[in-house]
Tab-separated table of C-alpha atoms in Angstrom:
chain	number	residue	atom	x	y	z
A	414	MET	CA	27.940	-20.723	-45.431
A	415	HIS	CA	24.119	-20.690	-45.767
A	416	HIS	CA	21.706	-19.632	-43.015
A	417	PRO	CA	18.184	-20.399	-44.333
A	418	PRO	CA	16.362	-19.633	-41.050
A	419	LEU	CA	18.179	-16.307	-40.717
A	420	LEU	CA	17.423	-15.376	-44.346
A	421	ALA	CA	13.771	-16.273	-43.851
A	422	LEU	CA	13.613	-14.064	-40.768
A	423	LEU	CA	15.228	-11.177	-42.654
A	424	ALA	CA	12.704	-11.650	-45.443
A	425	LEU	CA	9.876	-11.303	-42.910
A	426	LEU	CA	11.156	-8.021	-41.499
A	427	PRO	CA	9.458	-5.825	-44.119
A	428	LEU	CA	6.223	-7.626	-43.358
A	429	LEU	CA	6.657	-7.128	-39.605
A	430	LEU	CA	7.154	-3.405	-40.154
A	431	ALA	CA	4.351	-3.101	-42.686
A	432	HIS	CA	1.927	-0.225	-42.426
A	433	PRO	CA	-1.369	-1.145	-40.746
A	434	THR	CA	-3.346	-0.012	-43.825
A	435	ALA	CA	-3.135	-3.545	-45.215
A	436	SER	CA	-4.639	-4.996	-42.054
A	437	THR	CA	-7.385	-2.367	-42.149
A	438	SER	CA	-8.407	-3.398	-45.659
A	439	LEU	CA	-8.372	-7.020	-44.534
A	440	TYR	CA	-10.785	-6.274	-41.718
A	441	LEU	CA	-13.096	-4.460	-44.136
A	442	GLN	CA	-12.956	-7.483	-46.440
A	443	LEU	CA	-13.735	-9.816	-43.541
A	444	GLU	CA	-16.713	-7.662	-42.619
A	445	SER	CA	-18.137	-8.013	-46.126
A	446	LEU	CA	-17.484	-11.779	-46.324
A	447	GLN	CA	-18.511	-12.810	-42.820
A	448	SER	CA	-21.610	-14.638	-44.068
A	449	ASN	CA	-19.830	-16.289	-47.035
A	450	LEU	CA	-18.250	-19.433	-45.600
A	451	THR	CA	-16.853	-20.525	-48.971
A	452	ALA	CA	-14.964	-17.270	-49.444
A	453	LEU	CA	-13.710	-17.372	-45.863
A	454	HIS	CA	-12.127	-20.761	-46.561
A	455	SER	CA	-10.765	-20.053	-50.053
A	456	THR	CA	-9.584	-16.418	-49.991
A	457	LEU	CA	-5.912	-16.090	-49.027
A	458	ALA	CA	-4.806	-13.483	-46.496
A	459	PRO	CA	-1.598	-11.425	-46.710
A	460	SER	CA	1.604	-12.948	-45.299
A	461	TRP	CA	1.433	-10.780	-42.162
A	462	VAL	CA	-1.582	-9.205	-40.494
A	463	SER	CA	-1.069	-6.725	-37.664
A	464	ALA	CA	-3.574	-5.908	-34.961
A	465	PRO	CA	-5.678	-2.755	-35.395
A	466	ASN	CA	-4.360	0.419	-33.755
A	467	ILE	CA	-7.508	1.020	-31.765
A	468	ARG	CA	-8.838	-0.244	-28.496
A	469	GLY	CA	-12.369	-0.647	-27.249
A	470	THR	CA	-14.146	0.434	-24.090
A	471	ASN	CA	-14.066	-3.154	-22.870
A	472	SER	CA	-10.272	-3.334	-23.218
A	473	ILE	CA	-9.867	-0.078	-21.235
A	474	LEU	CA	-12.155	-1.394	-18.516
A	475	TYR	CA	-10.461	-4.791	-18.462
A	476	SER	CA	-6.907	-3.480	-18.241
A	477	CYS	CA	-7.772	-0.848	-15.611
A	478	LEU	CA	-9.780	-3.263	-13.457
A	479	LEU	CA	-7.050	-5.883	-13.610
A	480	THR	CA	-4.387	-3.325	-12.745
A	481	LEU	CA	-6.469	-1.936	-9.870
A	482	PHE	CA	-6.906	-5.452	-8.497
A	483	ALA	CA	-3.162	-6.082	-8.784
A	484	CYS	CA	-2.352	-2.770	-7.093
A	485	ILE	CA	-4.863	-3.209	-4.276
A	486	TYR	CA	-5.520	-6.832	-3.374
A	487	THR	CA	-2.140	-8.389	-4.118
A	488	ALA	CA	-0.071	-5.463	-2.800
A	489	LEU	CA	-1.701	-5.521	0.647
A	490	HIS	CA	0.506	-7.095	3.317
A	491	LEU	CA	-1.853	-7.349	6.276
A	492	ASN	CA	-0.871	-7.951	9.874
A	493	ILE	CA	-1.275	-11.258	11.682
A	494	PRO	CA	-4.987	-11.824	12.431
A	495	ALA	CA	-6.472	-12.685	15.787
A	496	ARG	CA	-6.203	-16.287	16.918
A	497	GLY	CA	-9.149	-18.383	15.812
A	498	SER	CA	-10.026	-16.166	12.843
A	499	GLY	CA	-11.713	-18.272	10.200
A	500	ARG	CA	-11.152	-18.144	6.457
A	501	TRP	CA	-14.211	-15.963	5.859
A	502	ARG	CA	-13.069	-13.519	8.539
A	503	LEU	CA	-9.685	-13.200	6.835
A	504	LEU	CA	-11.302	-12.726	3.428
A	505	ARG	CA	-13.688	-10.128	4.849
A	506	ASP	CA	-10.834	-8.182	6.436
A	507	LYS	CA	-8.787	-8.190	3.241
A	508	CYS	CA	-11.788	-7.096	1.154
A	509	ALA	CA	-12.530	-4.311	3.650
A	510	TRP	CA	-8.962	-3.043	3.455
A	511	GLY	CA	-9.022	-3.483	-0.296
A	512	PHE	CA	-12.006	-1.129	-0.408
A	513	ALA	CA	-10.138	1.307	1.836
A	514	ALA	CA	-7.160	1.151	-0.528
A	515	LEU	CA	-9.459	1.754	-3.508
A	516	ILE	CA	-10.782	5.060	-2.183
A	517	GLY	CA	-7.662	6.046	-0.213
A	518	PRO	CA	-4.460	4.406	-1.509
A	519	GLU	CA	-2.311	7.039	0.163
A	520	VAL	CA	-3.745	6.013	3.553
A	521	VAL	CA	-2.374	2.482	3.127
A	522	LEU	CA	0.834	3.947	1.720
A	523	TYR	CA	1.226	6.050	4.865
A	524	TYR	CA	0.940	3.022	7.115
A	525	ALA	CA	3.311	1.040	4.906
A	526	SER	CA	5.914	3.762	5.381
A	527	SER	CA	5.250	4.011	9.128
A	528	GLN	CA	5.558	0.231	9.529
A	529	PHE	CA	8.788	0.265	7.544
A	530	LEU	CA	10.290	2.931	9.796
A	531	GLU	CA	9.069	1.222	12.965
A	532	ALA	CA	10.480	-2.154	11.862
A	533	ARG	CA	13.775	-0.561	10.907
A	534	TRP	CA	14.118	1.274	14.245
A	535	LEU	CA	13.295	-1.893	16.206
A	536	ALA	CA	15.831	-4.019	14.293
A	537	ARG	CA	18.482	-1.335	14.834
A	538	ASP	CA	17.818	-1.189	18.579
A	539	LEU	CA	17.933	-4.968	18.947
A	540	ARG	CA	21.222	-5.142	17.064
A	541	ARG	CA	22.587	-2.485	19.387
A	542	VAL	CA	21.594	-4.577	22.421
A	543	LEU	CA	23.129	-7.645	20.779
A	544	GLY	CA	26.377	-5.841	20.085
A	545	ASP	CA	26.552	-4.603	23.666
A	546	GLU	CA	25.988	-8.112	25.056
A	547	GLU	CA	28.616	-9.758	22.865
A	548	GLY	CA	31.317	-7.137	23.221
A	549	LEU	CA	31.055	-5.853	19.664
A	550	LEU	CA	30.960	-2.174	20.552
A	551	TRP	CA	34.663	-1.903	21.324
A	552	LYS	CA	35.350	-0.759	17.727
A	553	GLY	CA	32.740	1.953	17.884
A	554	GLN	CA	28.997	1.756	18.302
A	555	GLU	CA	27.827	1.942	14.692
A	556	GLU	CA	30.528	-0.438	13.451
A	557	GLY	CA	29.725	-2.844	16.248
A	558	VAL	CA	26.030	-2.820	15.320
A	559	GLN	CA	26.960	-3.624	11.736
A	560	MET	CA	29.161	-6.486	12.906
A	561	ALA	CA	26.329	-7.853	15.024
A	562	GLU	CA	23.978	-7.770	12.039
A	563	GLU	CA	26.449	-9.584	9.791
A	564	GLY	CA	27.208	-12.310	12.304
A	565	ALA	CA	30.743	-11.251	13.268
A	566	GLN	CA	32.499	-13.176	16.010
A	567	PRO	CA	32.375	-11.343	19.338
A	568	LYS	CA	35.503	-10.285	21.095
A	569	GLY	CA	34.817	-12.345	24.164
A	570	GLY	CA	33.422	-15.644	22.864
A	571	GLU	CA	31.371	-17.620	20.348
A	572	ARG	CA	28.046	-16.475	18.939
A	573	GLN	CA	25.007	-18.590	19.563
A	574	ALA	CA	24.361	-20.897	16.597
A	575	GLY	CA	21.277	-20.349	14.493
A	576	ASP	CA	19.986	-18.644	11.351
A	577	TRP	CA	18.320	-15.763	13.201
A	578	ARG	CA	19.071	-12.159	12.359
A	579	PHE	CA	17.734	-8.940	13.839
A	580	ASN	CA	17.128	-7.539	10.374
A	581	LEU	CA	14.261	-5.694	8.693
A	582	LYS	CA	12.257	-8.888	8.144
A	583	TYR	CA	12.432	-9.662	11.872
A	584	GLY	CA	11.382	-6.103	12.656
A	585	PHE	CA	8.369	-6.440	10.353
A	586	PHE	CA	7.464	-9.749	11.996
A	587	VAL	CA	7.255	-8.022	15.383
A	588	VAL	CA	5.478	-4.921	14.071
A	589	MET	CA	2.816	-7.040	12.370
A	590	GLY	CA	2.068	-8.842	15.654
A	591	GLY	CA	4.407	-11.843	15.420
A	592	LEU	CA	5.251	-12.273	19.129
A	593	GLU	CA	2.700	-13.058	21.834
A	594	MET	CA	2.896	-13.517	25.602
A	595	TRP	CA	0.584	-14.507	28.433
A	596	HIS	CA	0.144	-11.367	30.513
A	597	ARG	CA	-1.560	-11.098	33.896
A	598	ALA	CA	-3.082	-7.700	34.600
A	599	PRO	CA	-3.285	-6.605	38.252
A	600	GLY	CA	-6.156	-8.480	39.842
A	601	GLY	CA	-6.989	-10.423	36.691
A	602	SER	CA	-6.361	-13.769	35.034
A	603	PRO	CA	-3.642	-14.327	32.380
A	604	VAL	CA	-4.579	-13.079	28.919
A	605	LEU	CA	-2.746	-13.782	25.678
A	606	ARG	CA	-1.515	-10.424	24.403
A	607	THR	CA	0.492	-9.285	21.381
A	608	LEU	CA	3.800	-7.601	22.179
A	609	SER	CA	4.492	-4.169	20.718
A	610	PRO	CA	7.986	-2.894	19.770
A	611	SER	CA	8.092	-1.040	23.100
A	612	GLY	CA	7.544	-4.297	24.987
A	613	ILE	CA	10.142	-6.102	22.876
A	614	ARG	CA	12.739	-3.452	23.738
A	615	LYS	CA	12.085	-3.913	27.466
A	616	LEU	CA	12.345	-7.699	27.203
A	617	ALA	CA	15.497	-7.496	25.087
A	618	ALA	CA	17.203	-5.384	27.751
A	619	ALA	CA	16.575	-8.199	30.281
A	620	ASN	CA	17.258	-11.297	28.151
A	621	LEU	CA	17.800	-11.293	24.402
A	622	ALA	CA	18.114	-15.048	23.841
A	623	PRO	CA	14.359	-15.971	23.840
A	624	LEU	CA	13.725	-13.321	21.169
A	625	LYS	CA	16.118	-14.893	18.645
A	626	ILE	CA	13.445	-16.298	16.312
A	627	PRO	CA	15.025	-18.178	13.360
A	628	LEU	CA	14.421	-16.508	10.019
A	629	SER	CA	13.456	-19.889	8.589
A	630	THR	CA	10.504	-19.943	10.989
A	631	ILE	CA	9.358	-16.536	9.769
A	632	GLU	CA	9.866	-17.394	6.104
A	633	ASP	CA	8.044	-20.738	6.429
A	634	ARG	CA	4.952	-18.905	7.702
A	635	SER	CA	5.056	-16.323	4.930
A	636	LYS	CA	3.085	-16.900	1.734
A	637	ALA	CA	5.256	-14.546	-0.321
A	638	ASP	CA	5.653	-15.663	-3.948
A	639	THR	CA	8.336	-13.978	-6.019
A	640	ILE	CA	6.790	-15.141	-9.306
A	641	GLN	CA	3.393	-13.743	-8.329
A	642	LYS	CA	4.941	-10.409	-7.394
A	643	GLY	CA	6.857	-10.375	-10.680
A	644	LEU	CA	3.689	-10.946	-12.735
A	645	VAL	CA	1.851	-8.233	-10.816
A	646	LEU	CA	4.676	-5.758	-11.338
A	647	LEU	CA	4.770	-6.682	-15.056
A	648	GLN	CA	1.089	-5.843	-15.481
A	649	VAL	CA	1.463	-2.649	-13.453
A	650	ALA	CA	4.532	-1.607	-15.457
A	651	TRP	CA	2.691	-2.238	-18.749
A	652	MET	CA	-0.183	0.000	-17.629
A	653	ALA	CA	2.250	2.727	-16.587
A	654	LEU	CA	4.150	2.507	-19.883
A	655	GLN	CA	0.927	2.718	-21.885
A	656	CYS	CA	-0.261	5.850	-20.076
A	657	ILE	CA	3.155	7.528	-20.222
A	658	THR	CA	3.414	6.799	-23.960
A	659	ARG	CA	-0.036	8.206	-24.637
A	660	LYS	CA	0.791	11.331	-22.662
A	661	ALA	CA	4.104	11.763	-24.529
A	662	LEU	CA	2.329	11.442	-27.893
A	663	GLY	CA	-0.331	13.950	-26.865
A	664	LEU	CA	-3.131	11.363	-26.879
A	665	PRO	CA	-6.003	11.796	-24.411
A	666	LEU	CA	-6.376	9.613	-21.331
A	667	THR	CA	-9.574	8.616	-19.589
A	668	LEU	CA	-10.333	9.541	-15.993
A	669	LEU	CA	-10.227	5.830	-15.174
A	670	GLU	CA	-6.667	5.557	-16.487
A	671	LEU	CA	-5.632	8.629	-14.517
A	672	HIS	CA	-7.141	7.135	-11.360
A	673	THR	CA	-5.443	3.790	-12.071
A	674	MET	CA	-2.070	5.483	-12.489
A	675	VAL	CA	-2.373	6.891	-8.962
A	676	HIS	CA	-2.778	3.331	-7.690
A	677	VAL	CA	0.135	2.173	-9.850
A	678	VAL	CA	2.493	4.694	-8.251
A	679	CYS	CA	1.225	3.842	-4.764
A	680	ALA	CA	1.627	0.105	-5.463
A	681	PHE	CA	5.255	0.518	-6.544
A	682	ILE	CA	6.072	2.461	-3.366
A	683	MET	CA	4.127	0.030	-1.151
A	684	TYR	CA	6.015	-2.908	-2.650
A	685	ALA	CA	9.257	-1.084	-1.887
A	686	PHE	CA	8.284	-0.465	1.748
A	687	TRP	CA	6.797	-3.938	2.293
A	688	PHE	CA	9.305	-5.937	0.260
A	689	GLU	CA	10.766	-7.559	3.403
A	690	LYS	CA	7.433	-7.884	5.220
A	691	PRO	CA	6.159	-11.493	5.472
A	692	LEU	CA	2.939	-12.028	3.537
A	693	ASP	CA	-0.245	-13.621	4.916
A	694	VAL	CA	1.282	-14.963	8.127
A	695	ARG	CA	-1.528	-16.590	10.128
A	696	ASN	CA	0.112	-17.499	13.455
A	697	ALA	CA	2.357	-15.693	15.929
A	698	GLU	CA	5.248	-17.015	18.022
A	699	LEU	CA	4.701	-17.457	21.770
A	700	VAL	CA	7.374	-16.249	24.198
A	701	ASP	CA	7.462	-17.137	27.903
A	702	HIS	CA	7.404	-14.297	30.415
A	703	ALA	CA	9.374	-16.453	32.860
A	704	ASP	CA	12.438	-16.207	30.593
A	705	PHE	CA	12.694	-12.487	31.307
A	706	GLY	CA	12.613	-12.478	35.085
A	707	ASP	CA	10.541	-9.823	36.806
A	708	VAL	CA	10.348	-7.383	33.885
A	709	ALA	CA	7.230	-5.258	34.321
A	710	LEU	CA	5.301	-4.552	31.115
A	711	ASP	CA	2.866	-1.678	30.770
A	712	GLU	CA	-0.681	-2.639	29.867
A	713	HIS	CA	-1.133	0.197	27.361
A	714	THR	CA	2.248	0.833	25.722
A	715	ASP	CA	3.977	-2.579	25.682
A	716	PHE	CA	1.092	-4.495	24.093
A	717	TYR	CA	-1.068	-3.855	21.089
A	718	PRO	CA	-4.746	-2.995	21.784
A	719	ARG	CA	-6.998	-5.777	22.985
A	720	ARG	CA	-9.376	-5.876	20.007
A	721	GLY	CA	-8.848	-9.578	19.283
A	722	ASN	CA	-5.288	-9.083	18.202
A	723	MET	CA	-3.464	-5.990	17.018
A	724	PRO	CA	-5.730	-3.918	14.739
A	725	GLU	CA	-4.928	-3.595	11.061
A	726	TYR	CA	-3.417	-0.173	10.440
A	727	LYS	CA	-5.257	1.455	13.412
A	728	LEU	CA	-7.895	3.670	11.840
A	729	GLU	CA	-9.702	4.239	15.133
A	730	TRP	CA	-8.296	7.781	15.273
A	731	VAL	CA	-10.495	8.698	12.316
A	732	LEU	CA	-13.695	7.636	14.029
A	733	ARG	CA	-12.777	9.161	17.389
A	734	GLY	CA	-11.404	12.350	15.928
A	735	ASN	CA	-8.494	12.388	18.373
A	736	VAL	CA	-5.986	14.932	17.099
A	737	LYS	CA	-3.342	13.854	19.622
A	738	GLU	CA	-3.305	10.333	18.164
A	739	ILE	CA	-2.965	11.681	14.641
A	740	PHE	CA	0.001	13.893	15.439
A	741	GLY	CA	1.393	11.779	18.274
A	742	SER	CA	4.224	10.395	16.143
A	743	SER	CA	7.699	11.376	17.247
A	744	ASP	CA	8.942	11.293	13.672
A	745	SER	CA	8.443	14.515	11.745
A	746	LEU	CA	8.566	12.629	8.421
A	747	LEU	CA	5.388	10.708	9.237
A	748	VAL	CA	3.596	13.881	10.300
A	749	ALA	CA	4.644	15.542	7.039
A	750	LEU	CA	3.377	12.551	5.040
A	751	LEU	CA	-0.057	12.951	6.634
A	752	PHE	CA	-0.353	16.311	4.895
A	753	VAL	CA	1.611	15.608	1.709
A	754	LEU	CA	0.010	12.315	0.614
A	755	PRO	CA	-3.638	13.550	0.524
A	756	LEU	CA	-2.403	16.723	-1.170
A	757	LEU	CA	-0.734	14.647	-3.892
A	758	TYR	CA	-3.763	12.359	-4.271
A	759	GLY	CA	-6.165	15.254	-4.709
A	760	GLY	CA	-3.691	17.241	-6.827
A	761	VAL	CA	-3.072	14.429	-9.317
A	762	HIS	CA	-6.797	13.937	-9.834
A	763	LEU	CA	-7.188	17.691	-10.097
A	764	SER	CA	-4.792	17.605	-13.066
A	765	ALA	CA	-7.845	16.519	-15.069
A	766	TRP	CA	-8.869	20.194	-15.037
A	767	GLY	CA	-9.072	20.363	-18.825
A	768	PHE	CA	-10.870	17.044	-19.319
A	769	GLU	CA	-14.127	17.017	-21.233
A	770	PHE	CA	-16.655	15.771	-18.675
A	771	PRO	CA	-20.042	14.470	-19.872
A	772	THR	CA	-21.830	17.305	-18.024
A	773	ALA	CA	-20.824	20.605	-16.416
A	774	ALA	CA	-22.137	19.411	-13.038
A	775	GLU	CA	-19.771	16.438	-13.069
A	776	ASP	CA	-16.892	18.767	-13.906
A	777	VAL	CA	-17.645	20.997	-10.894
A	778	CYS	CA	-18.182	18.051	-8.525
A	779	TRP	CA	-14.896	16.440	-9.610
A	780	LYS	CA	-12.903	19.619	-8.940
A	781	ALA	CA	-14.640	20.278	-5.620
A	782	ALA	CA	-14.012	16.690	-4.465
A	783	CYS	CA	-10.323	16.879	-5.392
A	784	VAL	CA	-9.828	20.191	-3.575
A	785	PHE	CA	-11.585	18.962	-0.424
A	786	ILE	CA	-9.533	15.735	-0.319
A	787	ALA	CA	-6.298	17.654	-0.756
A	788	LEU	CA	-7.075	20.184	2.002
A	789	ALA	CA	-9.319	18.219	4.391
A	790	LEU	CA	-6.648	17.618	7.016
A	791	VAL	CA	-5.453	21.215	6.817
A	792	MET	CA	-9.003	22.482	7.305
A	793	TRP	CA	-9.543	20.142	10.236
A	794	CYS	CA	-6.358	21.449	11.875
A	795	LEU	CA	-7.634	24.998	11.413
A	796	VAL	CA	-10.863	24.011	13.161
A	797	HIS	CA	-8.802	22.492	15.970
A	798	TRP	CA	-6.747	25.679	16.409
A	799	VAL	CA	-9.855	27.866	16.310
A	800	CYS	CA	-11.418	25.729	19.053
A	801	MET	CA	-8.270	25.981	21.165
A	802	PHE	CA	-8.182	29.764	20.715
A	803	ALA	CA	-11.859	30.060	21.677
A	804	GLU	CA	-11.210	27.915	24.739
A	805	LEU	CA	-8.358	30.197	25.874
A	806	VAL	CA	-10.438	33.335	25.299
A	807	LEU	CA	-13.365	31.993	27.339
A	808	LEU	CA	-11.011	30.822	30.081
A	809	HIS	CA	-9.257	34.194	30.481
A	810	LEU	CA	-12.240	36.482	29.934
A	811	CYS	CA	-15.048	34.549	31.560
A	812	GLY	CA	-13.224	32.047	33.747
A	813	LEU	CA	-15.028	29.161	32.036
A	814	ASP	CA	-13.191	25.863	31.519
A	815	VAL	CA	-14.728	24.517	28.313
A	816	GLU	CA	-12.178	21.837	27.483
A	817	TYR	CA	-14.926	19.219	27.215
A	818	LEU	CA	-16.670	21.391	24.603
A	819	THR	CA	-13.462	21.562	22.600
A	820	ASP	CA	-13.049	17.785	22.693
A	821	LEU	CA	-16.687	17.319	21.704
A	822	ASN	CA	-16.273	19.779	18.854
A	823	LEU	CA	-13.187	17.940	17.623
A	824	ILE	CA	-14.984	14.605	17.640
A	825	VAL	CA	-18.016	16.004	15.792
A	826	THR	CA	-16.009	17.927	13.206
A	827	GLY	CA	-13.613	14.996	12.795
A	828	ARG	CA	-16.452	12.651	11.922
A	829	ILE	CA	-18.032	15.227	9.618
A	830	PHE	CA	-14.758	15.746	7.764
A	831	PHE	CA	-14.228	11.983	7.591
A	832	PHE	CA	-17.719	11.386	6.172
A	833	VAL	CA	-17.421	14.142	3.553
A	834	CYS	CA	-13.957	12.915	2.597
A	835	VAL	CA	-15.243	9.356	2.059
A	836	VAL	CA	-18.103	10.682	-0.074
A	837	CYS	CA	-15.663	12.712	-2.192
A	838	ARG	CA	-13.375	9.718	-2.664
A	839	LEU	CA	-16.288	7.490	-3.621
A	840	TYR	CA	-17.406	10.082	-6.143
A	841	ILE	CA	-13.961	10.140	-7.765
A	842	VAL	CA	-13.947	6.339	-8.130
A	843	ILE	CA	-17.500	6.215	-9.500
A	844	GLU	CA	-16.992	9.158	-11.860
A	845	ALA	CA	-13.817	7.535	-13.201
A	846	PHE	CA	-15.942	4.636	-14.446
A	847	VAL	CA	-19.081	6.578	-15.362
A	848	GLY	CA	-17.045	9.118	-17.337
A	849	LEU	CA	-16.262	6.446	-19.951
A	850	ARG	CA	-19.687	7.042	-21.474
A	851	ALA	CA	-18.464	10.248	-23.165
A	852	VAL	CA	-14.758	10.482	-24.027
A	853	PRO	CA	-12.797	12.029	-26.927
A	854	ILE	CA	-12.342	9.784	-29.943
A	855	GLY	CA	-8.561	9.923	-29.550
A	856	VAL	CA	-8.874	7.793	-26.405
A	857	TYR	CA	-9.368	4.717	-28.590
A	858	TRP	CA	-6.276	5.115	-30.780
A	859	THR	CA	-3.134	3.456	-29.458
A	860	PRO	CA	0.368	2.762	-30.845
A	861	SER	CA	0.552	-0.798	-32.169
A	862	TRP	CA	3.908	-1.549	-30.516
A	863	ILE	CA	2.340	-1.115	-27.073
A	864	GLN	CA	0.165	-4.166	-27.722
A	865	MET	CA	3.265	-6.256	-28.493
A	866	ILE	CA	4.528	-5.936	-24.904
A	867	PRO	CA	3.449	-8.980	-22.810
A	868	HIS	CA	0.572	-8.178	-20.475
A	869	VAL	CA	-2.653	-9.646	-19.204
């Protein structure tokens, strides 16, 4: 039996695996004949021509910029904006948070992890209330919660029909500001407020039925696109594979590629945390307070802050320098991440210790910026403890209550540390690009098989 196409493919294999020297000579020949149109039309080329095993500065810039955009702009899953926000307001907010993610990707990563944990805890608590209402806890609490999540039939009757589930996606919908209610403050007129997880728990204890939002409603409002996410992850994975291969072969990397790899790792983890979070939801669901009887909601804890709608990622603590808000989390994992993530960000950039910088001054500034970023929060805590110690000493020795001086000191030092940290982060981003003007020659050599992997 004959297989002409298969034989032809086998005959091409030696050409596919040919050494790039032949292509190099072809490019030299093209260079010499570029002004001879007759020769360009009549001279035959070899049967197979491979791409050169070098890359240019423009290709490094292009691939890194595209990967940074994919890791920053497309990976951001912002909360629901305030009602009446126009298109330009939404674009401005996303660009502002894109800039924040550019200079501090671990900050966005921290809030992605905190939102994931908050959504998970809320969904678990609601399922526990559901199981208690429907008699599903008779087999044991944890098993009953699992039965409630999976739609098991209750012991005492039929479940309410519908496609709702108190799962992680529902928890994210609430955490991102998906449920609103008209709330009347004492002595004031009704104001439309966004319910927080604390408020949802109080309402669920009184009446769970109005909170059963169908998942189809949440999914219809989400702009999540699986194909788009797949293409983004493909480009990010290609960049990661290229850098890992170069490192394994002992080839030098640029500072820009090192900086991009930090964003690649953060993007992968953010996608993992926000995989179930609805994307670009514009409108929230309205629930009626009358459905919950006389449940009293606290103005400060059961609603998100009044600034239009719930704020994106709550960075006010940075500007106010309030240590209690920073360490007010009840979860020790989140507090640990506050210290670990900046330490990793600064430490990874500090791994460029042996890089050849264009000037000695840039080398020193890079190392100083990395060290400050890694230890900024630790140093600020030391300042806080020193202020507290000084306050106690003055109180016991002199009888002076200087608590207001301590708070003032914390605010001033907090803003100083924040400003210096932003400057250091900006320097790292700028130096990553500027440093391309003087790099080792090995930066431009690349394995040919890397270019055969599909990428943009």
